[in-house]
PDB file of N, CA and C in Angstrom:
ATOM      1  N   UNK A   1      -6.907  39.258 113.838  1.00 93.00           N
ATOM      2  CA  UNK A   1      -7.068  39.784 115.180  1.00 93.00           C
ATOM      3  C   UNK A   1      -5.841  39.393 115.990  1.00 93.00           C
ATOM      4  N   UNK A   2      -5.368  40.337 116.426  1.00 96.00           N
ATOM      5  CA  UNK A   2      -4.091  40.066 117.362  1.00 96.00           C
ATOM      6  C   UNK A   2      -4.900  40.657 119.086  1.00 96.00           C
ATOM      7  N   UNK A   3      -3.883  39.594 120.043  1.00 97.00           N
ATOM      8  CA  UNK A   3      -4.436  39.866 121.360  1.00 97.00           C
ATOM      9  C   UNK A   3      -3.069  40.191 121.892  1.00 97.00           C
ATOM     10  N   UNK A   4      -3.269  41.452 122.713  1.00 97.00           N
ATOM     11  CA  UNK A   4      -2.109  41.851 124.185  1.00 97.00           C
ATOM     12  C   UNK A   4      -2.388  41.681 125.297  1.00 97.00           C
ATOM     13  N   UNK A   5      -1.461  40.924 125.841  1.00 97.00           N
ATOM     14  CA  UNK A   5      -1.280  41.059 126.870  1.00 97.00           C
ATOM     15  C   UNK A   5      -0.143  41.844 128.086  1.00 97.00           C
ATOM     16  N   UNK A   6      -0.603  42.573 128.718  1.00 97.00           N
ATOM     17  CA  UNK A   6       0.237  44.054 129.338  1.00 97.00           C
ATOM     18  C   UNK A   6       0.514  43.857 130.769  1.00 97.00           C
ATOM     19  N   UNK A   7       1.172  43.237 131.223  1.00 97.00           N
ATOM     20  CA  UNK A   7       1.892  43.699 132.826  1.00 97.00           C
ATOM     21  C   UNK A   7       2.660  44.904 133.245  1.00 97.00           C
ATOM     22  N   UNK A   8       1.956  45.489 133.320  1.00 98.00           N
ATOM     23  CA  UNK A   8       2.478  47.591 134.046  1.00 98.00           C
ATOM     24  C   UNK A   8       2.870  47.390 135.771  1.00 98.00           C
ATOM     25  N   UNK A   9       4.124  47.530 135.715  1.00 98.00           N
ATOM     26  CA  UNK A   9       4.921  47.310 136.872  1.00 98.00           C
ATOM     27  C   UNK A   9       5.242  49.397 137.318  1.00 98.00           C
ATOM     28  N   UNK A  10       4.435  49.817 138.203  1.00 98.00           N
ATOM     29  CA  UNK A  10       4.445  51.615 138.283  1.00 98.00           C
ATOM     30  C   UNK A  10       5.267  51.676 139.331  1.00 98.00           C
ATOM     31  N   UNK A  11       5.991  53.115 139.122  1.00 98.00           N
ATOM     32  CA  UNK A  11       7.011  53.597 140.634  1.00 98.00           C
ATOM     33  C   UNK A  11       5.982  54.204 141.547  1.00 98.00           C
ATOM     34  N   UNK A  12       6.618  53.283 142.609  1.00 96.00           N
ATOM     35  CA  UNK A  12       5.932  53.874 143.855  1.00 96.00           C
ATOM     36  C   UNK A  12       5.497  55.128 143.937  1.00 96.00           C
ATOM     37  N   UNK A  13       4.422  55.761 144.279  1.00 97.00           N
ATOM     38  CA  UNK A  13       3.987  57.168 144.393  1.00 97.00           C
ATOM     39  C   UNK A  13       3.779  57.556 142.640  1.00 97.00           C
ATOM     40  N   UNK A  14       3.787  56.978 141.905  1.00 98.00           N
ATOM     41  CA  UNK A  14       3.650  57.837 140.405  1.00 98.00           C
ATOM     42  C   UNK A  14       1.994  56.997 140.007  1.00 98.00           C
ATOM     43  N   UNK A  15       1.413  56.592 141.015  1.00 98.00           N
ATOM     44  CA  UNK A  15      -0.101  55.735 140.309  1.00 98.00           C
ATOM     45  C   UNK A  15      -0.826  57.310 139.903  1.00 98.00           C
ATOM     46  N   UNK A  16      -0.976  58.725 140.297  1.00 98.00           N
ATOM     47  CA  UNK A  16      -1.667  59.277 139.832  1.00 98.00           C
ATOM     48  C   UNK A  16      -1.216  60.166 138.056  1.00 98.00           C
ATOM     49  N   UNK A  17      -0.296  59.543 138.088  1.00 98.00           N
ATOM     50  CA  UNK A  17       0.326  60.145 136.943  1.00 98.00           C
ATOM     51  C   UNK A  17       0.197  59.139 135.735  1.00 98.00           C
ATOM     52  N   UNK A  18       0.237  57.723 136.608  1.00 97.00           N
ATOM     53  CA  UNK A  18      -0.036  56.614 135.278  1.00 97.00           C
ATOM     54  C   UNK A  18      -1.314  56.860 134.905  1.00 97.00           C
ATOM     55  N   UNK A  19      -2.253  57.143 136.222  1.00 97.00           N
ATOM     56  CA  UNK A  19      -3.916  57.044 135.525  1.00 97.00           C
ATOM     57  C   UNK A  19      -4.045  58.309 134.558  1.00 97.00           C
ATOM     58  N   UNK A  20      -3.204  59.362 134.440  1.00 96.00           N
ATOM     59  CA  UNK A  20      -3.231  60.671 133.581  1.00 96.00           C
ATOM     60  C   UNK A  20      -3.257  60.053 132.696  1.00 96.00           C
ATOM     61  N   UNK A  21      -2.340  59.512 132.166  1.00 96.00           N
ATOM     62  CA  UNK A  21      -1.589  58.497 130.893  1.00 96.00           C
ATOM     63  C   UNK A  21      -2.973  57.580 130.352  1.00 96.00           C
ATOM     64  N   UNK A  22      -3.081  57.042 131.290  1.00 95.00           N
ATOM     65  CA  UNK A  22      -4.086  56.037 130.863  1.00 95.00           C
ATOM     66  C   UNK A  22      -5.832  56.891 130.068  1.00 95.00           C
ATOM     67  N   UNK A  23      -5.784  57.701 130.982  1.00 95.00           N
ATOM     68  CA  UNK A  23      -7.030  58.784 130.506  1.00 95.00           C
ATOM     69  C   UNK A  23      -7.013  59.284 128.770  1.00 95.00           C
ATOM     70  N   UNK A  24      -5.752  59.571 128.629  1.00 94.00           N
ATOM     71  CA  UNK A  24      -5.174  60.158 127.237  1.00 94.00           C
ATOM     72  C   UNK A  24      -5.474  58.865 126.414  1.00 94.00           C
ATOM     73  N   UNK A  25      -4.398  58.037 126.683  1.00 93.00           N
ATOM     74  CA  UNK A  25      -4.250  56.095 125.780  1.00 93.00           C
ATOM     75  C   UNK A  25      -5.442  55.651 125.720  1.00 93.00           C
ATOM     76  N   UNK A  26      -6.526  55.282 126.295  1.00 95.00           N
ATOM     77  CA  UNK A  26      -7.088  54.537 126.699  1.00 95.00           C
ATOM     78  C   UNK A  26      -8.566  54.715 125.537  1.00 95.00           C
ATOM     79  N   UNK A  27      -8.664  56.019 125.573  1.00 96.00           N
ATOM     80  CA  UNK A  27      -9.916  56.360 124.201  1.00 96.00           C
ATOM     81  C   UNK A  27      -9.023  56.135 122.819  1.00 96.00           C
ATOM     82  N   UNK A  28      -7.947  56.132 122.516  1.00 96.00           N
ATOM     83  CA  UNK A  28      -7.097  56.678 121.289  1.00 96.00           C
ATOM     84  C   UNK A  28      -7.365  55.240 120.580  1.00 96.00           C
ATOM     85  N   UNK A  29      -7.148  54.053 121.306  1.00 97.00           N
ATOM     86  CA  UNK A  29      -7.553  52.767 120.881  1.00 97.00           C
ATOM     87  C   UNK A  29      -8.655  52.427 120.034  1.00 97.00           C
ATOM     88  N   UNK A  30      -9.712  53.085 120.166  1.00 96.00           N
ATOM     89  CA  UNK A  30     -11.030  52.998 119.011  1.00 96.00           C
ATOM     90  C   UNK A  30     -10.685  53.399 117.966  1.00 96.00           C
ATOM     91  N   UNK A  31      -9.997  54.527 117.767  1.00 97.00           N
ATOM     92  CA  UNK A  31      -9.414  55.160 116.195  1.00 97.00           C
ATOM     93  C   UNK A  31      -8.538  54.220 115.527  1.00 97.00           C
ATOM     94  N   UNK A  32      -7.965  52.984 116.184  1.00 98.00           N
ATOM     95  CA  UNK A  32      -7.186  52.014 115.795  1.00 98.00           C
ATOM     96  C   UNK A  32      -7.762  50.399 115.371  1.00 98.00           C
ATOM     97  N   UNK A  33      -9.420  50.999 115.490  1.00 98.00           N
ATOM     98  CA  UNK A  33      -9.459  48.926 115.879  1.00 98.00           C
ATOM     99  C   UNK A  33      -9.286  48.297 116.836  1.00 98.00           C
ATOM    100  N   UNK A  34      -8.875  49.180 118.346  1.00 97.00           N
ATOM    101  CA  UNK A  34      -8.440  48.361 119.107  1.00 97.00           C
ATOM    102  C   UNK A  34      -9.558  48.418 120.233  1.00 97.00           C
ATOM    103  N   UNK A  35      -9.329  47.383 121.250  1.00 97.00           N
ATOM    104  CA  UNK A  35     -10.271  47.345 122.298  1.00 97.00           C
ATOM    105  C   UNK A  35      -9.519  47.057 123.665  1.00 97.00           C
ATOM    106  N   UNK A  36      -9.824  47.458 124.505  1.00 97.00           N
ATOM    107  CA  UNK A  36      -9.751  47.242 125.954  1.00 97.00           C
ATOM    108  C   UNK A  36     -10.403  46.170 126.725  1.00 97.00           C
ATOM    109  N   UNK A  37      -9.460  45.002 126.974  1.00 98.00           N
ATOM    110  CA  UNK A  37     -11.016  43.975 126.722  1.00 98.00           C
ATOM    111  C   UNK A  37     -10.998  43.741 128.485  1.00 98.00           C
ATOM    112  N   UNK A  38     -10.055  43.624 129.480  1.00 98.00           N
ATOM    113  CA  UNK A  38      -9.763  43.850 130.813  1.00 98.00           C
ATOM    114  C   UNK A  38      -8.857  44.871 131.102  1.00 98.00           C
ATOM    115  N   UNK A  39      -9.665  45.325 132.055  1.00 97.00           N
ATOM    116  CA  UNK A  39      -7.944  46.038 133.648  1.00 97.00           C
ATOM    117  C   UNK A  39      -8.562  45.585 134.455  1.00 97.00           C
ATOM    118  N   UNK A  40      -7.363  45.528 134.547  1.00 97.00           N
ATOM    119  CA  UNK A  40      -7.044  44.475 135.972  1.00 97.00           C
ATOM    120  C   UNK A  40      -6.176  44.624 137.415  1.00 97.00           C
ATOM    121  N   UNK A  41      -6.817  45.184 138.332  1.00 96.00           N
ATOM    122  CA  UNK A  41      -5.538  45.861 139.349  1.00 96.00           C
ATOM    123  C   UNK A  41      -5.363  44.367 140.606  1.00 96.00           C
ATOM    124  N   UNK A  42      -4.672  44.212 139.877  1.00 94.00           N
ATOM    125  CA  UNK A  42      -5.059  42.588 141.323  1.00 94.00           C
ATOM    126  C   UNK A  42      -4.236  43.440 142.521  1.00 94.00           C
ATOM    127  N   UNK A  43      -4.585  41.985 143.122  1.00 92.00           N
ATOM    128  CA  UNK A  43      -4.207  42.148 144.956  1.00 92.00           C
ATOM    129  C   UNK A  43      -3.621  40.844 145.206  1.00 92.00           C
ATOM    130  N   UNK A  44      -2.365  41.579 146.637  1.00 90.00           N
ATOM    131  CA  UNK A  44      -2.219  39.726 146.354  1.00 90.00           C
ATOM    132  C   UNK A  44      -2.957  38.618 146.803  1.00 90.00           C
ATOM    133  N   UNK A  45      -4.416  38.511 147.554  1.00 91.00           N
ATOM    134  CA  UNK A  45      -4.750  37.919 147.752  1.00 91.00           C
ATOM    135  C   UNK A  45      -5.460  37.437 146.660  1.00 91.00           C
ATOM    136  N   UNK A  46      -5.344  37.433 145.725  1.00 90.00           N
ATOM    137  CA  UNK A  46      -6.191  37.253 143.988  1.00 90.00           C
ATOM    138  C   UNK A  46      -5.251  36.270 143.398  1.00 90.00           C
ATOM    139  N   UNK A  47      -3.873  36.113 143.708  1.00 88.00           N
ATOM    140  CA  UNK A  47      -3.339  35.654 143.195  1.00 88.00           C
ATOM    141  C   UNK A  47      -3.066  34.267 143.587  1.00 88.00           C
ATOM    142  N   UNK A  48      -2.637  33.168 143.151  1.00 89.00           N
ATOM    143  CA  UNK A  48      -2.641  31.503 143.852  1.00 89.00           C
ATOM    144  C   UNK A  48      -1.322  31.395 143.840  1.00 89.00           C
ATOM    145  N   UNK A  49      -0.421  31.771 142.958  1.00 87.00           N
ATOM    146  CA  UNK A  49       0.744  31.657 142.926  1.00 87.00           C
ATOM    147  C   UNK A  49       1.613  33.190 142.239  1.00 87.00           C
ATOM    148  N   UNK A  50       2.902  32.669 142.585  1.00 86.00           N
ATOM    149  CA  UNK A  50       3.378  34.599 142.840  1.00 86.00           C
ATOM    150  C   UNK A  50       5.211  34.624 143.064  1.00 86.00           C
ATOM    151  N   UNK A  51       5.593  34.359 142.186  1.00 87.00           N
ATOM    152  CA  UNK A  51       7.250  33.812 142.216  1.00 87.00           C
ATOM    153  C   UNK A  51       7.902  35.582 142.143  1.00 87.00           C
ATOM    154  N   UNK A  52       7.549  36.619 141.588  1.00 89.00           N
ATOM    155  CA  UNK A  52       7.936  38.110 141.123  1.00 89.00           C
ATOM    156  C   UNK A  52       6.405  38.776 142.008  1.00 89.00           C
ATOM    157  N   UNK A  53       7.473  40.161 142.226  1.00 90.00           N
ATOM    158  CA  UNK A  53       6.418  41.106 142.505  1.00 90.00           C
ATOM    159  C   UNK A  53       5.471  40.924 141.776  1.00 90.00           C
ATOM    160  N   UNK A  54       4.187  42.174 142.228  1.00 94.00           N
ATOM    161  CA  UNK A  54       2.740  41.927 141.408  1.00 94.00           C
ATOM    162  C   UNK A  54       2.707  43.065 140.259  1.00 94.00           C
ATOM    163  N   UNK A  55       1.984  43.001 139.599  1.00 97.00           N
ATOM    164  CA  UNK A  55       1.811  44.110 138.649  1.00 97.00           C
ATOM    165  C   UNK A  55       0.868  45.413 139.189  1.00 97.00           C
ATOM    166  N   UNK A  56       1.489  46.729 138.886  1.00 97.00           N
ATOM    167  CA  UNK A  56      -0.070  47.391 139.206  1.00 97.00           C
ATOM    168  C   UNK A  56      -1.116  47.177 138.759  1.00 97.00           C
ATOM    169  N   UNK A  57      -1.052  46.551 136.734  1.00 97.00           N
ATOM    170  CA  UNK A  57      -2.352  46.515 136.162  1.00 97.00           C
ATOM    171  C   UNK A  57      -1.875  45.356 135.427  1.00 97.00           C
ATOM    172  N   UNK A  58      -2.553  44.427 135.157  1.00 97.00           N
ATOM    173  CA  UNK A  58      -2.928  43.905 133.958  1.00 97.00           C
ATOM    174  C   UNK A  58      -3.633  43.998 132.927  1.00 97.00           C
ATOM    175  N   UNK A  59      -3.477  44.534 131.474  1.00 97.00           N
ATOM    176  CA  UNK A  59      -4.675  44.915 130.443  1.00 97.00           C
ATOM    177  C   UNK A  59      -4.502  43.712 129.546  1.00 97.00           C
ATOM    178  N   UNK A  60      -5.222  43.418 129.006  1.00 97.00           N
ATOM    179  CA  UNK A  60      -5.969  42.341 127.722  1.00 97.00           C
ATOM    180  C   UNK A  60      -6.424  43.254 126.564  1.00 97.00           C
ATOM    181  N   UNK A  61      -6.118  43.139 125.950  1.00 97.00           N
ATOM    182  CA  UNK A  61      -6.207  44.343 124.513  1.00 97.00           C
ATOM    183  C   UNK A  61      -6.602  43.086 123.304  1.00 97.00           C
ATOM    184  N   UNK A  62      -7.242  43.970 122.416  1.00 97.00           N
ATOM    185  CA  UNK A  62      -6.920  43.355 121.062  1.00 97.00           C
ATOM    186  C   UNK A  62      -6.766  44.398 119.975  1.00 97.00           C
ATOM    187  N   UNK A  63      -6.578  44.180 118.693  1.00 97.00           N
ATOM    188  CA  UNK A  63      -6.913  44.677 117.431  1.00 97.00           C
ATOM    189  C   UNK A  63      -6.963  43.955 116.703  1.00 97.00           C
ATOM    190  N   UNK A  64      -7.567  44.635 115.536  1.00 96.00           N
ATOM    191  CA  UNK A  64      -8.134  44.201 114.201  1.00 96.00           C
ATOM    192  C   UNK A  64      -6.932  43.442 113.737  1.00 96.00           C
ATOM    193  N   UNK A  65      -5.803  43.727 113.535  1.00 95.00           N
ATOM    194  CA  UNK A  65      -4.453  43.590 112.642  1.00 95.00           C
ATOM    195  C   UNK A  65      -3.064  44.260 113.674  1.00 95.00           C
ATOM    196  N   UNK A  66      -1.901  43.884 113.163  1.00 94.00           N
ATOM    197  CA  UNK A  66      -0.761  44.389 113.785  1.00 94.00           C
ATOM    198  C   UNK A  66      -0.612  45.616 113.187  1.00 94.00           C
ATOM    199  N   UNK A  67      -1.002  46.069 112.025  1.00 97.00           N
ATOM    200  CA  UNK A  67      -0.791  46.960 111.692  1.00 97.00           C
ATOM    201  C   UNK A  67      -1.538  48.059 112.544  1.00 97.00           C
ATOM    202  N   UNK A  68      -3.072  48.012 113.019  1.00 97.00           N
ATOM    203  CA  UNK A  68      -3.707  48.337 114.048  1.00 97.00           C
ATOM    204  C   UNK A  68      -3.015  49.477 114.878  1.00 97.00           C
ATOM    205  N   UNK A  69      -1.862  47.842 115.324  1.00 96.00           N
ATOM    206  CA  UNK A  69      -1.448  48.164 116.609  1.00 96.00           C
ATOM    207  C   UNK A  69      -0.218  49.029 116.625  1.00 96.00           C
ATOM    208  N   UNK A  70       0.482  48.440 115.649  1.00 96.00           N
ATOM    209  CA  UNK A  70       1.524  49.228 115.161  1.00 96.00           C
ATOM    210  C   UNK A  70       1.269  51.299 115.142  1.00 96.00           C
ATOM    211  N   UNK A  71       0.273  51.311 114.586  1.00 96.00           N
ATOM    212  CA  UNK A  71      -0.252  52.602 113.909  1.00 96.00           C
ATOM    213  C   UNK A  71      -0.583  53.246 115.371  1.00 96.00           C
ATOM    214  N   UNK A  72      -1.156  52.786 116.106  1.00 96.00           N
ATOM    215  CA  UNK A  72      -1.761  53.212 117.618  1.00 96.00           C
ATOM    216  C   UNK A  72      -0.322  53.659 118.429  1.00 96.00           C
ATOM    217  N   UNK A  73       0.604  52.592 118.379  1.00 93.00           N
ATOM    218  CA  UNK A  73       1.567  53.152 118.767  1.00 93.00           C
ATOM    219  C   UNK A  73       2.951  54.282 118.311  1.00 93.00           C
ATOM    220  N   UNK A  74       2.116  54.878 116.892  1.00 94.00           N
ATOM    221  CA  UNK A  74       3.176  56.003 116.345  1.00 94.00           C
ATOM    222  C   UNK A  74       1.919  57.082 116.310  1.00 94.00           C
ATOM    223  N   UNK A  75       1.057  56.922 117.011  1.00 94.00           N
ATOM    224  CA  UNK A  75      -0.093  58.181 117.012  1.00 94.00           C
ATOM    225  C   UNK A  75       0.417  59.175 117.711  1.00 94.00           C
ATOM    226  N   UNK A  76       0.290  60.629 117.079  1.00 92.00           N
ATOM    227  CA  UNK A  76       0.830  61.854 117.580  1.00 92.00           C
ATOM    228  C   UNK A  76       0.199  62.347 118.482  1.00 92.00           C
ATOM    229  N   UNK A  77      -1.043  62.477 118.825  1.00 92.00           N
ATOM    230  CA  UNK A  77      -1.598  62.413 120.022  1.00 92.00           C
ATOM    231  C   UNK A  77      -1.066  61.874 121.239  1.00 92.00           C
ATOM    232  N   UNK A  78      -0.826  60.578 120.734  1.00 91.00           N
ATOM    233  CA  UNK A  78      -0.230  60.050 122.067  1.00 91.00           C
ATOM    234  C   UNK A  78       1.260  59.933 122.568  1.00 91.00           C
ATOM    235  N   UNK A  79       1.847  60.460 121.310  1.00 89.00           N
ATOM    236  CA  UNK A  79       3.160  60.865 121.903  1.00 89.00           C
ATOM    237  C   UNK A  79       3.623  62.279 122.454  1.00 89.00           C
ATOM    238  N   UNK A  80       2.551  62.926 122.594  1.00 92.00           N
ATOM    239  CA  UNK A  80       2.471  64.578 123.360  1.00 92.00           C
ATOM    240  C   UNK A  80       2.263  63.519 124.953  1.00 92.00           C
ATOM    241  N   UNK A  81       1.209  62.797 125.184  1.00 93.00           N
ATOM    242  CA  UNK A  81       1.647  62.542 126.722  1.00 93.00           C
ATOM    243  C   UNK A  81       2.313  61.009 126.940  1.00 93.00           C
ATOM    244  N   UNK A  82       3.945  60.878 125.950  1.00 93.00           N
ATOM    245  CA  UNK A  82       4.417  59.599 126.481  1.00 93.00           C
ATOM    246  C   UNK A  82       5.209  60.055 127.683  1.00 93.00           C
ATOM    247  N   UNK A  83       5.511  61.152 127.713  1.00 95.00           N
ATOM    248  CA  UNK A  83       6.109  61.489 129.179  1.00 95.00           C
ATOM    249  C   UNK A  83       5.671  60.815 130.664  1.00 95.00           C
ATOM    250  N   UNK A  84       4.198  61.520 130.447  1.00 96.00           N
ATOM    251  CA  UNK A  84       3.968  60.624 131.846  1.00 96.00           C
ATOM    252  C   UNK A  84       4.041  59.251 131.516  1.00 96.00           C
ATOM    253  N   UNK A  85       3.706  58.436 130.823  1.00 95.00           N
ATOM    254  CA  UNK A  85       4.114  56.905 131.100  1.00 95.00           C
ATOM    255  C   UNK A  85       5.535  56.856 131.187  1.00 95.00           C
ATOM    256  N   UNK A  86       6.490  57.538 130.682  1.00 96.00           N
ATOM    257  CA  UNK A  86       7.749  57.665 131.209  1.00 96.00           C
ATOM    258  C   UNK A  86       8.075  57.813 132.280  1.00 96.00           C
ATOM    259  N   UNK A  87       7.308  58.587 132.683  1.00 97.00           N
ATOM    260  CA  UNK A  87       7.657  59.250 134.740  1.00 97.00           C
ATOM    261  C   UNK A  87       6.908  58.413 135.621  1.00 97.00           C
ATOM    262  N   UNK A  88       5.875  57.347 135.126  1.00 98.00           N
ATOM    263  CA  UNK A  88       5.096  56.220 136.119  1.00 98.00           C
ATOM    264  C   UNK A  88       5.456  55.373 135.793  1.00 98.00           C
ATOM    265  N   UNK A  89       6.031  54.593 134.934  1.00 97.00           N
ATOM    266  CA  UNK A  89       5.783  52.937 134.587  1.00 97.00           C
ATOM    267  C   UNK A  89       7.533  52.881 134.702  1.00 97.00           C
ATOM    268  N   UNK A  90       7.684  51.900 135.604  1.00 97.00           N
ATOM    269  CA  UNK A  90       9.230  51.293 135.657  1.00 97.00           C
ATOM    270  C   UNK A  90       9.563  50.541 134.953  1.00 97.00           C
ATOM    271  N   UNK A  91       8.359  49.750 134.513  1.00 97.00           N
ATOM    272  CA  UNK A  91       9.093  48.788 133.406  1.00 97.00           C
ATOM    273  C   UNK A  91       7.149  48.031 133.141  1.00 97.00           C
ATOM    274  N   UNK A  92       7.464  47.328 131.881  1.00 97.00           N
ATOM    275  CA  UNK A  92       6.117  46.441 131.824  1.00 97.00           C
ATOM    276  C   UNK A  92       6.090  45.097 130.465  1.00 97.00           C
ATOM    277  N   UNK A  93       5.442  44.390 130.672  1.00 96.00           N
ATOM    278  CA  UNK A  93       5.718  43.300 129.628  1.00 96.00           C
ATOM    279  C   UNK A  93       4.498  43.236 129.157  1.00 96.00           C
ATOM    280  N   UNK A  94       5.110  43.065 127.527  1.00 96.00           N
ATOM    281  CA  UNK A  94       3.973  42.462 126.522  1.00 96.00           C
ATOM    282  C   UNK A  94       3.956  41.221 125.823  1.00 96.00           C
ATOM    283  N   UNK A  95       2.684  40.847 125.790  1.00 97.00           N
ATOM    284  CA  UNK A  95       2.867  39.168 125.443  1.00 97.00           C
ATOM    285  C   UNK A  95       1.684  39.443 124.046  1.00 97.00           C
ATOM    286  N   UNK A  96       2.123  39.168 123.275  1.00 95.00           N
ATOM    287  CA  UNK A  96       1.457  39.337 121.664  1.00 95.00           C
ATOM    288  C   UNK A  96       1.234  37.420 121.847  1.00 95.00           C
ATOM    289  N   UNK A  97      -0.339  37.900 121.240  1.00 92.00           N
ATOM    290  CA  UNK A  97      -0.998  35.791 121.025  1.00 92.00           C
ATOM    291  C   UNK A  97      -2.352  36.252 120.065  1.00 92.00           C
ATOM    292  N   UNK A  98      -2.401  34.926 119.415  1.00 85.00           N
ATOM    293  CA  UNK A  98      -3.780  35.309 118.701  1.00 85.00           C
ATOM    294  C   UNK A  98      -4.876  34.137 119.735  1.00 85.00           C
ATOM    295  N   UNK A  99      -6.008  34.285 118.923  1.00 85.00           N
ATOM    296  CA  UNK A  99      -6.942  33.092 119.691  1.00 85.00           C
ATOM    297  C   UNK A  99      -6.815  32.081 119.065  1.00 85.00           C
ATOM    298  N   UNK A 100      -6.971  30.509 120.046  1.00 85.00           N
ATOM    299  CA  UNK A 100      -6.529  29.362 119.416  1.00 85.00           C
ATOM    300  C   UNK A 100      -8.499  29.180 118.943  1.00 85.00           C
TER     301      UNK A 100
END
């Protein structure tokens, strides 16, 4: 079991285009093993400490295996709508961890 962790940093005015994206991605994950385990849209009052802007979302993911994950991310389905995550997301970080 591998766990993600996802900080999605979106361009201003493109949040209705990320949630398109997300609508498409977001079921494709079961065909993989994978799960959606949080989203997370904080605020900054959620936060205690805060050195960088905020994220629009935070997600918590897992899968079965890397291979899983690997495979989820060369799915042809989901590369018909990588555009819009191209045209919303400015940038975003992933943090790969297993459970201790």
């Amino acid at each position: 079991m591998i766990y993600l962790t996802m900080m999605i940093f979106v361009k201003e005015g493109k949040e209705a285009v990320f949630h398109q994206f997300e609508e498409f991605a977001i079921p494709l994950l079961e065909d993989y093993n994978g799960k959606l385990i949080y989203r997370i849209r904080p605020t900054k009052d959620t936060f205690v400490l805060q050195q960088d802007e905020l994220p629009y979302e935070i997600h918590f993911l897992s899968f079965e295996s890397e291979d899983d994950f690997l495979n989820f991310t060369k799915d042809e389905r989901r590369k018909d709508f990588l555009h819009l995550k191209e045209e919303s997301i400015r940038y975003s970080y992933l943090i790969k961890g297993t459970k201790l």
